Amino acid sequence: MSIRTKVLGMVDVMMRVPPILVIDEILKIGMGLPSRSYTDKSVDKGGGAGDLSSFHHQSSNNSVDTTAGTDSITNFNMFTQITNASLEKAIDNASTAVIAGGVMSSSFGNLIDELAKDSYLSDLLSITSIKFVICVLGLFCALGIFMLWTRHLVMVYMFVISLGLTFLSHWSNVSALALMENNSCILEDILSMNTTRLLDTGGVAVSLLPHLVAQWFMGMLFAYIHLGPRYALLQRSMPLIFASPILLATLPLKMRIIKYLPILAAAVPLLLTKITIMSSGMEAGKTVYNGYQFATNFVSNFGLSALIENEWQRLNVPSVLRVFWTIRITQEFLGLVLNDQVSAMNLIPTSQKLLVDGCETLTAVLGMTSIISVICHYIGKAFQWYLLTFENDEEKSLGTVSAVLFYILALQTGLTSLSPDKRFVRLCRNLCLLFTALLHFLHNIVSPILMSLSAARNPSRKRHFRALTVCAFLIIAPIALLVILWSRHSPSTWLLAVTAFSVEVVVKVCVSLATYSLFLLDARRPSFWEKLDDYLYYVRAFGNSVEFCFGILLFFNGAWILIFESGGAIRAIMMCIHAYFNIWCEAQAGWSVFMKRRSAVHKISALPEATTAQLQAFDDVCAICYQEMYSAKITRCRHYFHGVCLRKWLYVQDRCPLCHEIMMYTDRREESEADRAVHQRHQEQAAALAAAAAAAAAAQNSEVHA
């Protein structure tokens, strides 16, 4: 990828960040709806409230110090509290009336009539409705701008910048005219060559010079980027139009005329902007319609998931979210630094506050999710580099799966709706769950490597050592995590879930190590090990059984949380998914494997065992594994196979690997049907041989006559 492509990609990402910032601010104010203040500052059971009490007290004091500067803000806060109190009182009264007599009761009807006659509450609801509608429109506009193509996005920014330059020019002209209001005419100083007053650093002329230069450059920039009609004379005179109020104010004009000069100067760029809006309205509507048609055609041809994936890559959403979250946290940190709230003594509370503010809204949680995705991705790449393997699909999906898991945990636990102290505790708990899930993903990376090293009889001790050290880490890390958590927290449903996940990781790693050891022992045995398949089955059955039991335990744990602690639609949906995939499907798969193995063992036990004399007379290898036979089973068609090999073959089909005859029958009806099929096949073969012989005889007779 060239440098130019990287720079253009970076610019495209930066252009898509401001709409996300707008959406974040809209969500931060609660879509304009009155928000309920956090009155309960207690932390969840087993959450470590003592660690956060000083942090929350300090942050609340700092917020009071920085916001209680003026009486107007205090009055506004009092108005907001009164508003929230009145709304909460009305809602409580309405809910009490509904509970007491139902919606159709007379008390509820009388209460609704009283609320309808309350002018203060009706005005409040109308203001809230207007704020909500404005926030919804702003949300959809920002989302639409974010999803634009790069060419249209550049046009939007050019329009916004040109409009901003117009208002900035007006403000600069007003400020410059305010400087000239109580001073003598500058034109007299210029005509009289009064250099002393003109070059005075505290004089009006020197103060007006930055405004004049800024107006000139703003006029040139506006002439370059505006989207209105570009007449040559108008383009050349645009800097002069922007600076005209200052230049005309140097003339001996009346003050009432000078006062309207900034408005007259801003009228020209505003007129061009209005022409741009009127001329681009039809094109904007056409762009939206074309985008809708493109989306519908894409969905009909490739599906909705393909459309989402295509737009996700086009908009480069992960990079945009990472830049957005970095800017947001940097802004918060700079605000703390400017307010002198950061020092070497309170780095930990500052970090806690930044983390709490970093998951305040849904967009902020998405930004934090993108950061966590990058961290997990590079953790997977580090382990992949350490294991000396570079082709693993598990590592490629590690960042994506970790991001999805973290965001689902945030939605499931209601992270954004919690008070700051509870939010930090819940964030730490979610990160602990994510860490245990990361250990599962790392096990999925190292387990195939262990199997390949043992089965391929790889003599590289370096690769064996690295794989075993990763397994040791996967055993030590969850045990250390459990020791720390159980020593500092009281038992809770969350701690039970973390314990189940951690123990499951340890069991899975032990199963992988046991399988690895069995394969190594088989590789060093001089003869064929017939019991290897049984031992592997027992080890894997133990691991799968433990995993299934933990799945059932986590299901009941989640049901307890859903019913008695914190319910929610997302938690209920995730529990249904867990019950289907991790319990029902796993139980069906395990039972199917068990029944197949049981049937195969029963069929193998029904076959006769070959004697030593028969094996010596046969004097050949197994046709399935090509290994020497020290013991064998004899099929009905008189073929010799290892019992273990034949059992694996019976998992697939019941016919002989060599002649494809049925090796055994389960009942007499099946046996008679099979005999009839074999007899019919023999008859067809005999008829085919007879026809071939007749054809050959006819050909020979024709040659003789010839």
XYZ file of C-alpha atoms in Angstrom:
706
model
C 0.000 0.000 0.000
C 1.454 3.348 -1.064
C 1.872 6.338 1.222
C -0.705 8.317 -0.769
C -3.321 5.589 -0.234
C -2.583 5.487 3.499
C -2.849 9.270 3.806
C -6.144 9.341 1.891
C -7.491 6.528 4.058
C -6.479 8.423 7.191
C -8.195 11.575 5.908
C -11.359 9.585 5.141
C -11.335 8.198 8.697
C -10.850 11.655 10.219
C -13.723 13.081 8.183
C -16.095 10.471 9.594
C -15.221 11.173 13.231
C -17.200 14.462 13.722
C -20.607 12.820 13.034
C -19.783 10.207 15.682
C -18.901 13.003 18.112
C -22.269 14.633 17.417
C -24.095 11.331 18.006
C -22.150 10.853 21.228
C -23.126 14.295 22.520
C -26.783 13.652 21.681
C -26.689 10.357 23.566
C -24.847 12.014 26.441
C -27.753 14.426 27.042
C -30.204 11.528 26.903
C -31.876 12.495 23.600
C -33.218 15.635 25.270
C -35.332 13.658 27.734
C -35.221 14.412 31.484
C -32.755 12.011 33.057
C -33.042 10.511 36.511
C -30.153 11.454 38.807
C -28.078 8.756 40.472
C -29.336 8.641 44.034
C -28.067 5.216 45.000
C -24.294 5.249 45.274
C -23.889 1.759 46.647
C -21.922 -0.777 44.691
C -23.044 -4.249 43.752
C -22.485 -7.097 46.117
C -18.939 -8.307 45.856
C -17.867 -5.294 43.861
C -15.295 -3.499 46.000
C -17.044 -0.290 47.019
C -14.202 0.809 49.263
C -11.808 1.132 46.360
C -14.094 3.583 44.554
C -15.609 5.674 47.346
C -12.744 8.174 47.469
C -12.627 8.382 43.661
C -16.335 9.093 43.333
C -16.249 11.640 46.208
C -13.314 13.454 44.633
C -14.853 13.474 41.143
C -18.150 14.811 42.509
C -16.325 17.564 44.410
C -14.339 18.513 41.322
C -17.484 18.672 39.216
C -19.087 20.955 41.804
C -16.028 23.194 41.880
C -15.946 23.561 38.117
C -19.680 24.032 37.526
C -20.781 26.172 40.455
C -19.288 29.383 39.199
C -22.333 31.487 38.374
C -25.850 31.961 39.742
C -27.422 31.244 36.363
C -26.037 27.719 36.256
C -27.204 27.171 39.838
C -30.696 28.343 38.944
C -30.713 26.090 35.899
C -29.717 23.113 38.046
C -32.490 23.929 40.509
C -34.973 24.164 37.637
C -33.814 20.802 36.312
C -34.180 19.185 39.727
C -37.665 20.629 40.166
C -38.577 19.429 36.687
C -37.347 15.903 37.330
C -39.064 15.845 40.735
C -42.409 16.917 39.261
C -42.190 14.358 36.478
C -41.235 11.579 38.877
C -44.076 12.557 41.219
C -46.593 12.525 38.349
C -45.346 9.150 37.125
C -45.453 7.675 40.652
C -49.014 8.937 41.190
C -50.133 7.537 37.844
C -48.538 4.147 38.489
C -50.074 4.032 41.989
C -53.515 4.742 40.552
C -53.072 2.057 37.899
C -51.974 -0.516 40.465
C -54.841 0.366 42.782
C -57.754 0.396 40.354
C -56.497 -0.280 36.847
C -56.309 1.910 33.766
C -60.109 2.164 33.460
C -60.632 3.262 37.067
C -62.115 6.651 37.951
C -59.124 7.676 40.089
C -56.759 7.176 37.190
C -59.065 9.164 34.880
C -59.295 12.017 37.375
C -55.516 12.052 37.735
C -55.046 12.248 33.949
C -57.543 15.145 33.788
C -55.643 17.028 36.492
C -52.356 16.480 34.693
C -53.893 17.731 31.446
C -55.035 20.960 33.180
C -51.599 21.578 34.698
C -50.098 24.338 32.505
C -46.609 24.005 34.005
C -46.441 20.287 33.248
C -47.884 20.761 29.746
C -45.286 23.444 28.968
C -42.584 21.188 30.324
C -43.736 18.259 28.188
C -43.901 20.438 25.082
C -40.328 21.678 25.667
C -39.161 18.109 26.234
C -40.913 16.955 23.058
C -39.256 19.685 21.006
C -35.847 18.809 22.430
C -36.446 15.124 21.724
C -37.513 15.797 18.106
C -34.461 18.009 17.538
C -32.162 15.339 18.987
C -33.734 12.632 16.817
C -33.306 14.773 13.692
C -29.712 15.554 14.644
C -29.051 11.873 15.271
C -30.362 10.817 11.869
C -28.569 13.670 10.082
C -25.247 12.771 11.722
C -25.762 9.103 10.910
C -26.589 9.958 7.299
C -23.486 12.150 6.959
C -21.363 9.379 8.440
C -22.591 6.894 5.815
C -21.995 9.163 2.804
C -19.486 8.326 0.108
C -16.209 10.201 0.379
C -17.012 12.538 -2.522
C -20.317 13.609 -0.985
C -18.701 13.850 2.445
C -16.134 16.313 1.081
C -18.948 18.401 -0.381
C -20.741 18.472 2.977
C -17.588 19.617 4.753
C -16.973 22.298 2.113
C -20.500 23.609 2.651
C -20.154 23.551 6.455
C -16.743 25.259 6.347
C -17.998 27.965 3.983
C -20.970 28.609 6.265
C -18.679 28.668 9.292
C -16.358 31.136 7.572
C -19.314 33.439 6.966
C -20.292 33.553 10.644
C -16.650 33.776 11.754
C -16.141 36.718 9.410
C -19.222 38.432 10.815
C -17.991 37.973 14.379
C -14.531 39.278 13.484
C -16.015 42.350 11.758
C -18.225 43.114 14.754
C -15.227 42.810 17.109
C -13.112 45.071 14.888
C -15.819 47.736 14.691
C -16.168 47.631 18.477
C -12.468 48.529 18.740
C -12.933 51.517 16.405
C -16.081 52.822 18.076
C -14.484 55.041 20.744
C -11.330 56.023 18.861
C -10.421 58.722 16.395
C -10.645 58.176 12.660
C -7.767 56.081 11.363
C -7.985 57.773 7.960
C -6.820 61.046 9.527
C -3.746 59.330 10.985
C -2.969 57.765 7.595
C -3.375 61.031 5.681
C -1.355 62.980 8.227
C 1.310 60.246 8.344
C 1.026 60.003 12.128
C 3.336 57.046 12.464
C 3.458 57.345 16.238
C -0.235 56.516 16.616
C -0.272 54.111 13.701
C 2.621 52.026 15.059
C 1.541 52.155 18.671
C 1.248 48.568 19.929
C -1.753 49.500 22.012
C -3.359 51.553 19.297
C -6.335 50.820 17.115
C -4.415 50.378 13.871
C -2.210 47.602 15.222
C -5.256 45.920 16.821
C -7.169 46.016 13.531
C -4.345 44.552 11.466
C -4.926 40.875 12.557
C -8.644 41.255 11.848
C -7.934 42.666 8.399
C -5.463 39.892 7.518
C -7.845 37.242 8.838
C -10.713 38.666 6.781
C -8.570 38.636 3.664
C -7.563 34.993 4.124
C -11.126 33.945 5.023
C -12.361 35.615 1.839
C -9.774 33.773 -0.248
C -10.634 30.452 1.410
C -14.366 31.023 0.933
C -13.833 31.824 -2.749
C -11.888 28.552 -3.101
C -14.250 26.122 -1.334
C -17.809 27.482 -1.674
C -20.182 25.452 -3.830
C -22.250 28.340 -5.221
C -21.949 29.981 -8.653
C -18.356 30.945 -9.433
C -18.351 34.210 -11.349
C -14.845 35.465 -12.072
C -15.410 39.027 -10.821
C -17.165 37.775 -7.682
C -14.398 35.286 -6.953
C -11.679 37.963 -7.204
C -13.611 40.438 -5.073
C -14.538 37.985 -2.301
C -11.562 38.908 -0.016
C -12.450 42.574 -0.469
C -16.091 41.856 0.431
C -15.052 40.094 3.642
C -12.747 42.967 4.644
C -15.075 45.757 3.448
C -16.600 46.577 6.885
C -13.175 47.332 8.353
C -12.051 49.278 5.309
C -15.256 51.324 5.145
C -15.167 51.960 8.884
C -11.944 53.946 8.419
C -13.948 56.501 6.459
C -15.805 59.308 8.263
C -19.216 57.593 8.181
C -22.064 57.796 10.653
C -22.121 55.181 13.378
C -25.601 53.914 12.473
C -24.321 53.129 8.973
C -21.138 51.457 10.231
C -23.213 49.259 12.527
C -24.882 47.546 9.541
C -21.701 47.002 7.527
C -20.968 43.462 8.914
C -24.515 42.367 8.003
C -24.155 43.724 4.461
C -20.767 42.015 4.076
C -22.174 38.677 5.276
C -25.177 38.931 2.969
C -23.144 38.039 -0.142
C -21.675 34.710 1.152
C -25.028 33.874 2.765
C -26.748 34.456 -0.567
C -24.255 32.116 -2.259
C -24.858 29.531 0.471
C -28.618 29.807 -0.032
C -28.186 29.288 -3.768
C -26.065 26.213 -2.971
C -28.813 24.770 -0.751
C -31.509 25.377 -3.342
C -29.462 23.915 -6.192
C -28.197 20.917 -4.203
C -31.511 19.893 -2.649
C -32.605 17.877 -5.669
C -29.160 16.295 -5.982
C -29.156 15.343 -2.289
C -32.545 13.681 -2.642
C -31.344 11.842 -5.734
C -28.243 10.670 -3.848
C -30.374 9.277 -1.006
C -32.683 7.520 -3.486
C -29.737 6.023 -5.397
C -28.256 4.799 -2.146
C -31.559 3.173 -1.208
C -31.784 1.482 -4.607
C -28.195 0.264 -4.334
C -28.871 -1.204 -0.883
C -32.067 -2.988 -1.967
C -30.419 -4.440 -5.075
C -27.395 -5.567 -3.070
C -29.588 -7.249 -0.458
C -31.672 -9.014 -3.101
C -28.556 -10.326 -4.864
C -26.153 -11.077 -2.009
C -28.120 -10.827 1.244
C -28.273 -8.435 4.186
C -25.141 -9.782 5.880
C -23.079 -9.161 2.739
C -24.378 -5.577 2.592
C -23.458 -4.951 6.231
C -19.991 -6.424 5.712
C -19.455 -4.363 2.560
C -20.525 -1.105 4.224
C -18.493 -1.950 7.328
C -15.360 -2.189 5.203
C -16.212 0.858 3.075
C -16.806 3.099 6.074
C -13.806 1.620 7.928
C -15.875 1.587 11.103
C -13.281 0.074 13.506
C -10.675 2.731 12.653
C -13.251 5.512 12.951
C -14.364 4.262 16.363
C -10.769 3.975 17.566
C -9.972 7.548 16.517
C -13.235 8.770 18.070
C -12.558 7.081 21.428
C -8.968 8.335 21.469
C -10.116 11.907 20.823
C -12.795 11.588 23.494
C -10.428 10.304 26.155
C -7.774 12.873 25.195
C -10.348 15.634 25.547
C -11.361 14.365 28.995
C -7.724 14.120 30.081
C -6.867 17.615 28.846
C -9.893 18.955 30.705
C -8.617 17.379 33.921
C -5.109 18.730 33.290
C -6.360 22.266 32.658
C -8.393 22.125 35.877
C -5.278 20.992 37.798
C -6.893 17.697 38.772
C -4.039 15.472 37.582
C -0.966 14.831 39.669
C 1.376 12.013 40.538
C -0.675 11.253 43.651
C -4.025 10.687 41.950
C -3.092 8.858 38.755
C -5.205 5.824 39.689
C -8.400 7.849 40.378
C -7.773 9.778 37.168
C -7.451 6.548 35.205
C -10.637 5.255 36.807
C -12.498 8.428 35.875
C -11.264 8.232 32.276
C -12.394 4.608 32.019
C -15.788 5.460 33.498
C -16.254 8.368 31.083
C -15.013 6.149 28.246
C -18.097 3.914 28.498
C -20.671 6.594 29.290
C -22.725 6.228 26.085
C -23.329 3.503 23.526
C -20.977 5.166 21.042
C -18.298 5.425 23.721
C -18.727 1.715 24.465
C -18.320 1.019 20.744
C -15.101 3.038 20.741
C -13.769 1.160 23.764
C -14.781 -2.086 22.042
C -12.665 -1.200 19.001
C -9.657 -0.503 21.247
C -10.128 -3.827 23.057
C -10.430 -5.555 19.675
C -7.017 -4.234 18.613
C -5.443 -5.249 21.927
C -6.846 -8.803 21.710
C -5.792 -9.055 18.057
C -2.185 -8.224 18.862
C -2.226 -10.560 21.861
C -3.228 -13.344 19.478
C -0.489 -12.341 17.037
C 2.067 -12.345 19.875
C 1.130 -15.884 20.902
C 1.116 -16.926 17.269
C 4.621 -15.542 16.831
C 5.765 -17.296 20.002
C 4.325 -20.599 18.802
C 6.085 -20.223 15.421
C 2.888 -20.592 13.431
C 1.494 -18.062 10.979
C -1.604 -19.728 9.529
C -4.355 -19.892 12.098
C -7.925 -18.799 11.498
C -8.550 -18.584 15.242
C -6.063 -15.733 15.578
C -7.698 -13.824 12.719
C -11.091 -13.901 14.411
C -9.756 -13.296 17.928
C -10.114 -9.501 17.802
C -13.584 -9.606 16.251
C -14.965 -12.219 18.637
C -13.508 -10.390 21.657
C -15.085 -7.113 20.505
C -18.504 -8.714 19.994
C -18.301 -10.432 23.376
C -17.347 -7.219 25.208
C -20.145 -5.218 23.587
C -22.738 -7.911 24.333
C -21.579 -7.951 27.965
C -21.902 -4.149 28.090
C -25.442 -4.254 26.706
C -26.414 -7.231 28.839
C -25.277 -5.588 32.082
C -26.607 -2.106 31.210
C -23.166 -0.533 31.511
C -24.150 2.930 30.249
C -27.143 3.281 32.584
C -25.195 2.672 35.812
C -23.864 5.300 38.179
C -20.108 6.039 37.855
C -18.961 3.867 40.768
C -21.132 0.910 39.740
C -20.078 1.404 36.132
C -16.394 1.052 36.989
C -17.037 -2.108 39.031
C -19.134 -3.601 36.241
C -16.493 -2.677 33.662
C -13.831 -4.500 35.698
C -16.078 -7.540 35.986
C -16.732 -7.575 32.252
C -12.992 -7.346 31.614
C -12.435 -10.364 33.895
C -14.991 -12.350 31.896
C -13.333 -11.182 28.681
C -9.949 -12.312 30.024
C -11.263 -15.827 30.683
C -12.780 -15.895 27.187
C -9.413 -14.791 25.794
C -7.823 -17.770 27.528
C -10.325 -20.042 25.759
C -9.376 -18.495 22.410
C -5.674 -18.979 23.127
C -6.338 -22.629 23.961
C -8.050 -22.990 20.582
C -4.823 -21.683 19.003
C -2.391 -23.916 20.872
C -4.450 -27.157 20.898
C -4.152 -27.927 17.141
C -0.436 -27.155 17.335
C -0.009 -29.700 20.131
C -1.913 -32.327 18.158
C 0.124 -31.716 15.002
C 3.424 -31.841 16.906
C 2.560 -35.143 18.573
C 0.893 -36.848 15.606
C 3.522 -35.778 13.067
C 6.368 -36.900 15.375
C 8.035 -33.510 15.022
C 11.544 -33.714 16.562
C 11.818 -29.922 17.071
C 12.135 -29.546 20.840
C 11.896 -25.773 20.502
C 8.359 -25.908 19.162
C 7.354 -28.519 21.765
C 8.762 -26.354 24.566
C 6.956 -23.229 23.382
C 3.624 -25.009 23.066
C 4.021 -26.521 26.544
C 4.928 -23.145 28.093
C 1.750 -21.631 26.614
C -0.225 -24.508 28.137
C 1.450 -23.837 31.485
C 0.433 -20.185 31.214
C -3.142 -21.208 30.410
C -3.201 -23.278 33.614
C -1.471 -20.787 35.907
C -3.293 -17.623 34.741
C -6.875 -18.714 35.539
C -5.806 -20.259 38.845
C -4.054 -17.008 39.843
C -7.130 -15.018 38.780
C -9.396 -17.210 40.904
C -7.107 -16.923 43.937
C -7.117 -13.118 43.674
C -10.868 -12.839 43.142
C -11.906 -15.298 45.858
C -9.536 -13.668 48.369
C -10.908 -10.150 47.765
C -14.602 -10.662 46.970
C -17.481 -12.452 48.593
C -19.259 -15.220 46.664
C -21.672 -13.966 44.018
C -23.232 -15.051 40.761
C -20.632 -13.136 38.764
C -17.775 -14.791 40.669
C -19.388 -18.180 40.072
C -19.453 -17.507 36.318
C -15.786 -16.463 36.260
C -14.876 -19.550 38.288
C -16.742 -21.846 35.893
C -15.041 -20.320 32.845
C -11.595 -20.488 34.478
C -11.917 -24.097 35.651
C -13.201 -25.026 32.201
C -10.045 -23.564 30.650
C -7.865 -25.590 33.013
C -9.787 -28.799 32.228
C -9.575 -28.210 28.469
C -5.825 -27.610 28.670
C -5.363 -30.783 30.759
C -7.352 -32.762 28.185
C -5.179 -31.381 25.386
C -2.014 -32.269 27.312
C -3.315 -35.785 28.003
C -4.118 -36.292 24.315
C -0.691 -34.913 23.403
C 0.981 -37.356 25.827
C -0.952 -40.324 24.440
C 0.101 -39.479 20.884
C 3.737 -39.138 22.003
C 3.592 -42.544 23.699
C 2.059 -44.083 20.586
C 4.825 -42.576 18.442
C 7.508 -44.203 20.622
C 5.927 -47.663 20.771
C 7.492 -50.266 18.463
C 4.138 -51.914 17.683
C 0.592 -50.894 16.953
C -1.303 -49.663 20.062
C -4.852 -50.912 19.766
C -6.017 -49.327 23.045
C -5.023 -45.813 21.928
C -8.434 -45.056 20.476
C -10.168 -46.122 23.706
C -7.929 -43.939 25.868
C -8.427 -40.939 23.579
C -12.171 -41.446 23.730
C -12.162 -41.626 27.529
C -10.058 -38.464 27.878
C -12.116 -36.446 25.425
C -15.370 -37.761 26.859
C -14.254 -36.573 30.301
C -13.421 -33.096 28.969
C -16.666 -32.803 27.034
C -18.676 -33.995 30.027
C -17.082 -31.409 32.306
C -17.697 -28.701 29.697
C -21.337 -29.797 29.375
C -21.817 -29.719 33.153
C -20.355 -26.221 33.341
C -22.702 -25.180 30.543
C -25.689 -26.364 32.579
C -24.282 -24.619 35.681
C -23.869 -21.342 33.774
C -27.407 -21.654 32.433
C -28.864 -21.944 35.941
C -26.583 -19.156 37.128
C -27.818 -16.913 34.313
C -31.432 -17.847 35.072
C -30.919 -16.806 38.701
C -29.447 -13.464 37.580
C -32.283 -12.964 35.085
C -35.028 -13.630 37.641
C -33.645 -12.242 40.898
C -30.859 -9.759 40.094
C -30.953 -7.964 36.737
C -33.272 -9.036 33.972
C -33.423 -7.797 30.422
C -34.286 -8.832 26.901
C -30.647 -9.121 25.811
C -29.793 -11.413 28.726
C -32.832 -13.584 28.007
C -31.894 -13.859 24.315
C -28.298 -14.779 25.169
C -29.531 -17.430 27.598
C -31.715 -18.977 24.886
C -28.751 -19.027 22.492
C -26.549 -20.597 25.191
C -29.190 -23.211 26.005
C -29.581 -24.208 22.357
C -25.979 -24.240 21.119
C -23.983 -25.094 24.263
C -26.451 -27.480 25.917
C -28.968 -28.936 23.470
C -26.728 -29.246 20.401
C -23.770 -30.481 22.458
C -25.970 -33.054 24.185
C -27.278 -34.302 20.837
C -23.775 -34.513 19.361
C -22.384 -36.328 22.413
C -25.266 -38.792 22.499
C -24.872 -39.486 18.770
C -21.162 -40.229 19.188
C -21.872 -42.452 22.193
C -24.522 -44.460 20.349
C -22.320 -44.876 17.268
C -19.454 -46.113 19.420
C -21.710 -48.428 21.369
C -23.162 -49.884 18.150
C -19.694 -50.314 16.660
C -18.381 -52.059 19.793
C -21.396 -54.378 19.777
C -20.854 -55.248 16.108
C -17.119 -55.801 16.593
C -17.706 -58.099 19.554
C -19.975 -60.232 17.359
C -17.156 -60.901 14.870
C -14.820 -63.857 15.471
C -11.264 -63.256 16.657
C -8.473 -64.490 14.400
C -6.225 -67.161 15.903
C -2.457 -67.113 15.736
C -2.440 -69.812 13.055
C -4.898 -67.849 10.927
C -2.783 -64.691 11.247
C 0.350 -66.609 10.235
C -1.464 -68.101 7.281
C -2.818 -64.688 6.279
C 0.642 -63.047 6.644
C -0.441 -59.563 5.510
C -1.077 -56.071 6.906
C -4.374 -54.425 7.789
C -5.985 -53.012 4.647
C -7.144 -49.908 6.563
C -4.034 -48.752 8.479
C -1.340 -50.779 6.646
C 0.161 -51.946 9.975
C 1.134 -55.479 10.981
C -1.573 -57.502 12.671
C -0.900 -59.253 15.958
C -4.647 -59.574 16.519
C -7.500 -59.224 14.039
C -11.210 -59.612 13.445
C -12.622 -61.766 10.611
C -15.609 -60.470 8.686
C -18.320 -62.584 7.033
C -16.565 -62.089 3.710
C -13.358 -63.625 5.201
C -11.322 -60.417 5.332
C -8.934 -59.586 8.181
C -8.764 -56.154 9.892
C -7.644 -54.671 13.164
C -10.515 -54.474 15.629
C -9.833 -50.755 16.282
C -9.603 -49.931 12.582
C -12.779 -51.828 11.823
C -14.579 -50.027 14.650
C -13.597 -46.621 13.203
C -14.781 -47.834 9.811
C -18.119 -48.897 11.264
C -18.658 -45.304 12.482
C -19.059 -44.448 8.780
C -20.689 -47.475 7.146
C -21.435 -51.196 7.666
C -19.893 -52.569 4.443
C -16.513 -54.211 4.068
C -13.719 -51.787 3.055
C -12.469 -54.264 0.401
C -15.466 -55.972 -1.203
C -18.257 -53.658 0.052
C -20.332 -56.579 1.265
C -22.436 -56.119 4.389
C -20.341 -57.380 7.291
C -23.212 -58.107 9.703
C -26.981 -57.768 10.052
C -29.010 -56.543 12.945
C -32.137 -58.691 12.363
C -33.440 -61.484 10.099
C -35.562 -59.217 7.921
C -32.535 -57.082 7.154
C -30.500 -60.244 6.542
C -33.056 -61.701 4.104
C -33.293 -58.424 2.233
C -29.527 -58.234 2.021
C -29.338 -61.860 0.810
C -31.907 -61.163 -1.875
C -29.956 -58.075 -2.958
C -26.725 -60.099 -3.128
C -28.467 -62.922 -5.040
C -29.961 -60.465 -7.496
C -26.565 -58.852 -7.995
C -25.009 -62.285 -8.700
C -27.743 -63.029 -11.220
C -27.152 -59.689 -12.958
C -23.418 -60.390 -13.096
C -24.066 -63.893 -14.525
C -26.444 -62.506 -17.141
C -23.890 -59.874 -18.102
C -21.179 -62.551 -18.460
C -23.498 -64.715 -20.584
C -24.320 -61.782 -22.863
C -20.640 -61.001 -23.245
C -19.858 -64.655 -24.108
C -22.676 -64.763 -26.687
C -21.404 -61.573 -28.292
C -17.888 -62.965 -28.459
C -19.163 -66.225 -30.039
C -21.173 -64.313 -32.630
C -18.153 -62.242 -33.570
C -16.036 -65.383 -33.926
C -18.655 -67.046 -36.185
C -18.788 -63.987 -38.428
C -15.013 -64.068 -38.789
C -15.149 -67.791 -39.728
C -17.799 -67.164 -42.422
C -15.791 -64.302 -43.761
